[in-house]
Coordinates of C-alpha atoms in Angstrom, one line a residue:
Chain G
X1 CA 109.5 92.8 87.0
X2 CA 108.3 96.7 87.6
X3 CA 104.6 96.0 88.0
X4 CA 103.3 99.2 86.5
X5 CA 101.2 102.1 88.5
X6 CA 97.6 101.1 89.6
X7 CA 98.1 97.6 88.2
X8 CA 97.7 95.4 91.5
X9 CA 94.3 96.0 93.5
X10 CA 94.6 98.1 97.0
X11 CA 94.7 94.9 98.9
X12 CA 97.6 93.5 97.4
X13 CA 99.7 96.6 97.2
X14 CA 99.2 96.8 101.1
X15 CA 100.2 93.3 101.3
X16 CA 103.1 93.6 99.5
X17 CA 104.1 97.1 101.5
X18 CA 103.3 95.5 105.0
X19 CA 106.3 92.8 103.7
X20 CA 108.4 95.0 102.6
X21 CA 108.7 97.6 105.1
X22 CA 110.4 95.7 108.2
X23 CA 112.9 94.4 105.7
X24 CA 113.9 97.8 104.5
X25 CA 113.9 99.3 107.7
X26 CA 116.4 96.8 108.9
X27 CA 118.2 97.3 105.6
X28 CA 118.4 101.0 106.3
X29 CA 119.6 100.3 110.1
X30 CA 122.6 98.3 108.7
X31 CA 123.3 101.0 105.9
X32 CA 123.6 103.7 108.6
X33 CA 126.0 101.3 110.8
X34 CA 128.1 100.7 107.7
X35 CA 128.4 104.3 107.1
X36 CA 128.9 105.0 110.7
X37 CA 131.7 102.0 110.7
X38 CA 133.3 103.7 107.5
X39 CA 132.4 107.1 106.1
X40 CA 133.9 106.1 102.6
X41 CA 131.3 103.5 102.1
X42 CA 128.9 106.4 101.4
X43 CA 130.4 106.6 97.6
X44 CA 130.5 103.0 97.1
X45 CA 126.6 102.3 98.0
X46 CA 125.8 105.4 96.3
X47 CA 127.6 104.0 93.0
X48 CA 126.1 100.8 93.5
X49 CA 122.7 102.1 93.9
X50 CA 123.0 104.0 90.6
X51 CA 124.2 100.8 88.9
X52 CA 121.1 99.1 89.8
X53 CA 119.0 102.1 88.4
X54 CA 121.2 101.9 84.8
X55 CA 121.1 98.4 84.6
X56 CA 117.1 97.8 85.5
X57 CA 116.1 100.6 83.7
X58 CA 117.0 98.7 80.2
X59 CA 113.6 97.3 79.9
X60 CA 111.7 94.9 77.5
X61 CA 108.0 95.0 77.5
X62 CA 106.2 92.0 78.0
X63 CA 102.5 91.7 78.2
X64 CA 101.5 90.6 81.7
X65 CA 101.4 94.1 83.1
X66 CA 105.3 94.0 83.7
X67 CA 108.3 93.9 81.4
X68 CA 111.7 92.1 81.4
X69 CA 115.3 94.0 82.3
X70 CA 118.5 92.9 84.1
X71 CA 118.2 93.3 87.5
X72 CA 121.8 94.7 88.6
X73 CA 120.8 93.5 92.3
X74 CA 123.2 90.1 91.8
X75 CA 126.5 92.4 91.9
X76 CA 125.1 94.6 95.1
X77 CA 124.3 91.3 97.1
X78 CA 127.6 90.2 96.2
X79 CA 129.5 93.7 97.5
X80 CA 126.5 94.3 100.4
X81 CA 124.5 91.3 101.3
X82 CA 120.8 90.9 101.4
X83 CA 119.4 93.5 103.6
X84 CA 121.6 96.3 102.6
X85 CA 120.5 95.5 98.7
X86 CA 117.1 95.2 99.6
X87 CA 117.5 99.1 101.1
X88 CA 119.5 100.3 97.6
X89 CA 117.0 98.6 95.6
X90 CA 114.0 100.3 97.0
X91 CA 115.0 103.7 96.3
X92 CA 116.5 102.5 92.7
X93 CA 113.1 101.6 92.4
X94 CA 111.6 105.0 93.7
X95 CA 113.8 106.6 91.4
X96 CA 113.0 105.1 88.4
X97 CA 109.4 105.5 89.0
X98 CA 109.9 109.1 89.4
X99 CA 112.5 109.8 86.7
X100 CA 111.2 107.1 84.2
X101 CA 107.9 106.9 85.1
X102 CA 108.7 102.8 85.3
X103 CA 107.0 101.0 87.8
X104 CA 105.2 103.1 90.3
X105 CA 104.6 104.3 93.9
X106 CA 101.3 102.0 94.6
X107 CA 103.4 99.1 93.1
X108 CA 106.6 99.8 94.9
X109 CA 106.2 97.7 97.8
X110 CA 105.4 94.5 95.3
X111 CA 108.3 95.7 92.8
X112 CA 111.0 96.0 96.4
X113 CA 109.5 92.3 97.6
X114 CA 110.7 90.8 94.0
X115 CA 113.3 93.0 92.9
X116 CA 115.0 93.9 96.0
X117 CA 114.1 91.2 98.6
X118 CA 113.4 87.5 97.4
X119 CA 115.9 87.7 94.4
X120 CA 118.9 88.9 95.9
X121 CA 117.9 86.6 99.0
X122 CA 118.1 83.6 97.0
X123 CA 121.1 84.9 94.7
X124 CA 122.9 85.5 98.3
X125 CA 122.3 81.6 99.2
X126 CA 123.7 80.4 95.7
X127 CA 126.9 82.6 96.0
X128 CA 127.3 81.6 99.5
X129 CA 126.7 77.9 99.0
X130 CA 129.4 77.9 95.9
X131 CA 131.9 80.6 97.2
X132 CA 134.1 78.2 98.7
X133 CA 134.0 75.6 96.0
X134 CA 134.3 77.9 92.6
X135 CA 134.0 82.0 92.7
X136 CA 133.1 82.5 89.2
X137 CA 130.7 79.9 89.8
X138 CA 129.1 81.9 92.6
X139 CA 129.5 85.2 91.0
X140 CA 127.8 83.6 88.0
X141 CA 125.0 81.8 90.4
X142 CA 124.2 84.9 92.4
X143 CA 123.6 86.8 89.7
X144 CA 121.4 84.5 87.5
X145 CA 119.3 83.2 90.7
X146 CA 118.4 86.9 92.0
X147 CA 117.5 87.6 88.7
X148 CA 115.6 84.8 87.7
X149 CA 113.9 84.7 91.5
X150 CA 112.6 88.4 90.8
X151 CA 110.6 86.8 88.1
X152 CA 109.1 83.7 89.3
X153 CA 108.1 86.1 92.2
X154 CA 106.5 88.8 90.0
X155 CA 104.8 86.1 88.0
X156 CA 103.3 84.8 91.7
X157 CA 102.4 88.4 92.8
X158 CA 100.5 88.9 89.4
X159 CA 99.0 85.3 89.6
X160 CA 97.9 86.3 93.0
X161 CA 96.1 89.3 91.9
X162 CA 94.6 87.9 88.8
X163 CA 94.0 84.4 89.3
X164 CA 92.1 82.2 86.8
X165 CA 89.8 81.0 89.3
X166 CA 89.4 81.0 92.9
X167 CA 91.7 79.3 95.2
X168 CA 95.1 77.5 94.8
X169 CA 94.6 75.9 91.6
X170 CA 93.4 79.2 89.8
X171 CA 96.6 80.9 91.3
X172 CA 99.1 78.5 89.9
X173 CA 97.3 78.3 86.7
X174 CA 97.9 81.9 86.2
X175 CA 101.5 81.4 87.7
X176 CA 102.3 79.2 85.0
X177 CA 100.7 81.4 82.2
X178 CA 103.0 84.7 83.5
X179 CA 106.2 82.5 84.0
X180 CA 105.3 81.5 80.4
X181 CA 105.3 84.7 79.1
X182 CA 108.1 85.9 81.4
X183 CA 110.6 83.0 80.1
X184 CA 110.7 84.2 76.5
X185 CA 112.7 87.5 77.5
X186 CA 113.8 86.7 80.8
X187 CA 115.9 83.3 80.7
X188 CA 118.5 84.6 78.0
X189 CA 118.3 88.1 79.8
X190 CA 119.3 86.2 83.3
X191 CA 122.1 84.5 81.2
X192 CA 123.7 87.1 79.6
X193 CA 123.3 89.4 83.2
X194 CA 125.2 86.6 84.9
X195 CA 127.6 86.4 82.3
X196 CA 128.4 90.5 82.7
X197 CA 128.6 90.0 86.8
X198 CA 130.7 87.6 86.6
X199 CA 133.1 89.6 84.4
X200 CA 132.7 92.6 86.3
X201 CA 132.9 91.3 89.6
X202 CA 136.3 89.5 88.4
X203 CA 137.8 92.6 87.1
X204 CA 136.9 94.9 90.0
X205 CA 138.5 92.1 92.4
X206 CA 141.3 91.9 89.7
X207 CA 142.1 95.6 89.3
X208 CA 140.3 96.9 92.3
X209 CA 140.2 94.7 95.1
X210 CA 140.0 98.0 97.5
X211 CA 136.6 98.1 96.4
X212 CA 135.4 94.2 97.2
X213 CA 137.3 94.8 100.6
X214 CA 135.7 98.2 101.3
Chain V
X1 CA 115.6 109.7 78.7
X2 CA 116.3 110.9 82.2
X3 CA 117.7 114.5 81.0
X4 CA 114.8 115.3 78.6
X5 CA 111.7 114.3 81.4
X6 CA 114.4 116.5 83.9
X7 CA 113.9 119.5 82.1
X8 CA 110.3 118.9 81.5
X9 CA 109.8 118.7 84.8
X10 CA 111.9 121.8 85.4
X11 CA 109.6 123.7 82.5
X12 CA 106.4 122.6 83.5
X13 CA 103.4 125.1 84.9
X14 CA 103.1 124.6 88.5
X15 CA 99.8 125.5 89.9
X16 CA 101.0 124.6 93.5
X17 CA 104.2 124.2 95.4
X18 CA 106.0 120.9 95.7
X19 CA 105.1 119.8 99.2
X20 CA 101.3 120.5 98.3
X21 CA 101.7 118.2 95.0
X22 CA 103.6 115.4 96.8
X23 CA 101.0 115.3 99.5
X24 CA 98.1 115.2 97.2
X25 CA 99.3 112.2 94.8
X26 CA 100.3 110.3 97.9
X27 CA 97.2 110.7 99.6
X28 CA 95.0 110.5 96.7
X29 CA 96.4 107.3 95.4
X30 CA 95.2 105.3 98.3
X31 CA 91.7 106.0 97.3
X32 CA 92.1 105.9 93.5
X33 CA 92.7 102.2 94.2
X34 CA 90.1 101.8 96.6
X35 CA 86.6 103.5 94.6
X36 CA 85.4 103.4 90.8
X37 CA 83.8 106.9 91.3
X38 CA 87.1 108.1 92.8
X39 CA 88.7 106.7 90.1
X40 CA 86.8 108.6 87.4
X41 CA 87.1 111.8 89.3
X42 CA 91.1 111.4 89.7
X43 CA 91.7 110.6 85.9
X44 CA 89.6 113.7 84.9
X45 CA 91.3 116.3 87.7
X46 CA 94.8 114.4 87.1
X47 CA 94.5 114.8 83.4
X48 CA 93.9 118.1 83.3
X49 CA 96.5 119.5 85.8
X50 CA 98.7 117.3 83.7
X51 CA 97.8 118.6 80.4
X52 CA 98.1 122.2 81.8
X53 CA 101.4 121.4 83.3
X54 CA 103.0 120.2 79.9
X55 CA 102.2 118.9 77.0
X56 CA 104.8 116.1 77.3
X57 CA 102.0 114.1 79.2
X58 CA 100.4 112.8 76.2
X59 CA 103.9 111.6 74.9
X60 CA 104.5 110.0 78.8
X61 CA 101.0 108.3 78.6
X62 CA 101.3 106.6 75.4
X63 CA 103.8 103.7 76.2
X64 CA 102.1 103.2 79.1
X65 CA 98.8 103.1 77.6
X66 CA 100.0 100.3 75.1
X67 CA 101.5 98.2 77.8
X68 CA 98.0 98.8 79.8
X69 CA 96.1 97.2 77.1
X70 CA 97.9 94.3 76.2
X71 CA 98.3 93.7 80.0
X72 CA 94.5 93.6 80.3
X73 CA 93.8 91.6 77.0
X74 CA 96.2 88.8 78.7
X75 CA 93.7 89.3 81.5
X76 CA 91.0 89.3 79.4
X77 CA 91.8 85.7 78.1
X78 CA 93.2 84.3 81.4
X79 CA 90.2 84.6 84.2
X80 CA 87.6 81.7 84.1
X81 CA 83.8 82.4 84.3
X82 CA 80.5 82.4 82.1
X83 CA 81.9 82.5 78.4
X84 CA 80.6 85.0 76.6
X85 CA 83.0 84.9 73.3
X86 CA 85.9 82.6 72.2
X87 CA 88.5 83.1 69.5
X88 CA 90.2 79.4 68.8
X89 CA 91.1 77.9 72.4
X90 CA 91.2 81.6 73.9
X91 CA 88.0 82.3 76.1
X92 CA 86.4 85.5 77.4
X93 CA 84.5 85.1 80.4
X94 CA 81.9 87.4 82.2
X95 CA 84.3 87.4 84.8
X96 CA 87.4 88.5 82.8
X97 CA 85.9 91.2 81.2
X98 CA 84.8 92.5 84.7
X99 CA 88.5 92.3 86.1
X100 CA 90.0 93.9 82.8
X101 CA 87.5 96.7 82.9
X102 CA 88.2 97.4 86.7
X103 CA 91.8 97.1 85.9
X104 CA 91.7 99.3 82.9
X105 CA 90.1 102.2 84.9
X106 CA 92.5 102.0 87.8
X107 CA 95.5 102.0 85.9
X108 CA 94.6 104.7 84.0
X109 CA 93.6 106.5 87.1
X110 CA 96.5 106.1 89.0
X111 CA 98.7 106.7 86.1
X112 CA 97.3 110.3 85.3
X113 CA 97.9 111.0 89.3
X114 CA 101.6 109.6 89.0
X115 CA 102.2 111.8 85.8
X116 CA 101.3 114.7 87.2
X117 CA 103.8 114.4 90.1
X118 CA 106.5 113.2 87.6
X119 CA 105.8 115.8 85.3
X120 CA 106.3 118.5 87.8
X121 CA 108.2 117.4 90.7
X122 CA 112.1 117.2 90.4
X123 CA 113.6 114.4 92.1
X124 CA 115.5 116.8 94.8
X125 CA 112.4 118.6 95.5
X126 CA 110.8 115.0 96.4
X127 CA 113.6 114.0 98.5
X128 CA 113.8 117.4 100.2
X129 CA 110.7 116.5 101.9
X130 CA 112.1 113.5 103.1
X131 CA 113.0 114.2 107.1
X132 CA 115.3 111.7 107.8
X133 CA 119.0 113.0 107.5
X134 CA 120.8 110.0 106.7
X135 CA 118.4 108.6 104.0
X136 CA 117.9 112.3 102.1
X137 CA 121.8 112.2 101.9
X138 CA 122.2 109.0 100.6
X139 CA 119.6 109.4 97.9
X140 CA 120.6 112.7 96.7
X141 CA 124.4 111.3 96.4
X142 CA 123.2 108.3 94.6
X143 CA 120.9 110.6 92.4
X144 CA 124.3 112.4 91.7
X145 CA 125.6 109.0 91.1
X146 CA 123.2 108.4 88.6
X147 CA 123.8 111.2 86.7
X148 CA 127.8 110.3 86.3
X149 CA 126.9 106.7 85.7
X150 CA 125.1 107.4 82.6
X151 CA 127.5 110.2 81.3
X152 CA 130.0 107.9 82.0
X153 CA 128.0 104.9 80.0
X154 CA 127.1 107.6 77.4
X155 CA 130.9 108.3 76.4
X156 CA 132.3 104.4 76.9
X157 CA 129.6 103.0 75.0
X158 CA 130.5 105.7 71.9
X159 CA 134.0 104.7 72.1
X160 CA 133.6 101.2 72.4
X161 CA 131.0 101.5 69.1
X162 CA 133.8 103.2 67.1
X163 CA 136.3 100.1 67.7
X164 CA 133.5 97.7 66.8
X165 CA 133.0 96.4 70.2
X166 CA 129.6 95.4 69.8
X167 CA 130.2 93.0 66.9
X168 CA 128.9 89.6 67.8
X169 CA 127.5 88.2 71.1
X170 CA 130.3 87.2 72.6
X171 CA 132.4 90.8 72.2
X172 CA 129.0 92.4 72.9
X173 CA 129.1 90.4 76.3
X174 CA 132.5 91.1 77.2
X175 CA 132.5 94.7 76.0
X176 CA 129.5 95.3 78.1
X177 CA 131.1 93.8 81.4
X178 CA 134.3 95.9 80.5
X179 CA 132.0 99.1 80.1
X180 CA 130.1 98.2 83.3
X181 CA 133.6 97.9 85.4
X182 CA 134.7 101.3 84.0
X183 CA 131.4 102.7 84.6
X184 CA 131.5 101.6 88.1
X185 CA 135.3 102.8 89.0
X186 CA 134.9 106.2 87.1
X187 CA 132.1 106.9 89.0
X188 CA 133.4 105.5 92.3
X189 CA 136.1 107.8 92.0
X190 CA 134.1 110.9 90.8
X191 CA 131.7 110.3 94.1
X192 CA 134.3 110.1 96.0
X193 CA 135.9 113.4 94.7
X194 CA 132.5 115.2 95.2
X195 CA 132.7 113.7 98.8
X196 CA 136.0 115.0 99.3
X197 CA 134.7 118.5 97.9
X198 CA 132.1 118.6 100.7
X199 CA 134.3 117.7 103.5
X200 CA 136.6 120.5 102.4
X201 CA 133.8 123.1 102.5
X202 CA 132.7 122.1 106.0
X203 CA 130.1 119.9 104.9
X204 CA 127.6 119.6 108.2
X205 CA 125.6 116.4 107.4
X206 CA 122.7 118.7 106.0
X207 CA 122.7 118.6 102.0
X208 CA 121.9 122.4 100.9
X209 CA 118.7 122.7 98.7
X210 CA 117.1 125.7 97.1
X211 CA 114.2 126.6 99.0
X212 CA 111.0 126.2 96.8
X213 CA 107.8 128.2 96.9
X214 CA 104.7 127.0 98.9
X215 CA 101.2 127.6 97.7
X216 CA 98.3 125.9 96.2
X217 CA 97.4 123.9 99.4
X218 CA 93.6 125.4 99.2
X219 CA 93.2 124.3 95.7
X220 CA 95.4 120.6 96.5
X221 CA 92.7 120.0 99.4
X222 CA 89.9 121.2 97.2
X223 CA 91.5 118.4 94.7
X224 CA 91.8 115.9 97.6
X225 CA 88.0 116.1 98.6
X226 CA 86.6 116.1 95.3
X227 CA 88.5 112.5 95.0
X228 CA 87.4 111.8 98.6
X229 CA 83.8 112.5 97.9
X230 CA 83.9 109.8 95.2
X231 CA 83.7 107.3 98.0
X232 CA 80.1 108.3 99.1
X233 CA 78.9 108.9 95.7

């Protein structure tokens, strides 16, 4: 995740920005409505954003123009849902670019699509599907799926920008190669992050249920 | 790391105001992505500006430089074309050399512009340029939350380490989750108190911010025009 500044060609930067902007506008609108409904939600939103920032700043380098790290979006998507998480993630990504030189401005659209939109969306679907049966499994899948899907999307983004040969075959070949490189660090990270997310969400639910209900 | 970069930002030499800096970089980046000549001009100008701003530029550049070199090496062995060299099963082709070369130049050029912004502009300076009130407020509040989270994380980590909380994988995962929970709750409490303090001081919904000096607009326009001229060379 976190494709670095300048790594993607102009047309792909524009494409990912065009995809991210409508979702971010909707996420911002929902966040504003949430704050208007309950002004105290502002603090929870700010801390969750900070949490995404801190977790996703723990990076391990990967050799594909990107790096591996926990995403922190699994916890946020359980607390706020996918659209607000997308909005929060985009700000966390902007902060990481400006405070840690991690990611970039031209690649912010692409990074938002993978870490803020698609990953949490699939995490949310997994959470909703398992919530009725087993809450622990639902928390685990939300974090693991959000994390793992982020890397699948990043691999696809890199493969689309740098296909081995013209056409879909070249894109698939590159995607498999990038996924293979990421998998070494990312699968263990996704599992560890999911365990941490389960323990975190369970302890929040046990000791501070008002945070979840807020 | 955040603190050290923030102190670098505060102490760096600035030749133009924050507004001019932010707009210069934001308008230059699309040009850098588009054209090779613009990339060369931008790389030269922004490297000079960054070096003048702070010596930290070279340190900041080091990690991404290694990263870019590794990444372009992967590209070098991935893209198919007419084979020009091979190493066991790895092939370097004419097309892969072309793509790797253009990616390398684009990355270094864009990164030099980005570094100039990162080295000279503090986050509140950047956020103050945003006109949407609610967005500005949530961004500044979350910036405060990040500072609190990092502070809490540091003290909780020291305390857990002193109690051998990170010994073995199982204990590491459990301790990390507990730290995460405590970090979350303590930061939530502190940010809530910060909110209450604002309300008690008749906060009107507009975050107070220091008025920063303008200036340097002519220099910013000249640099932008130099990069823009690359499109026509």
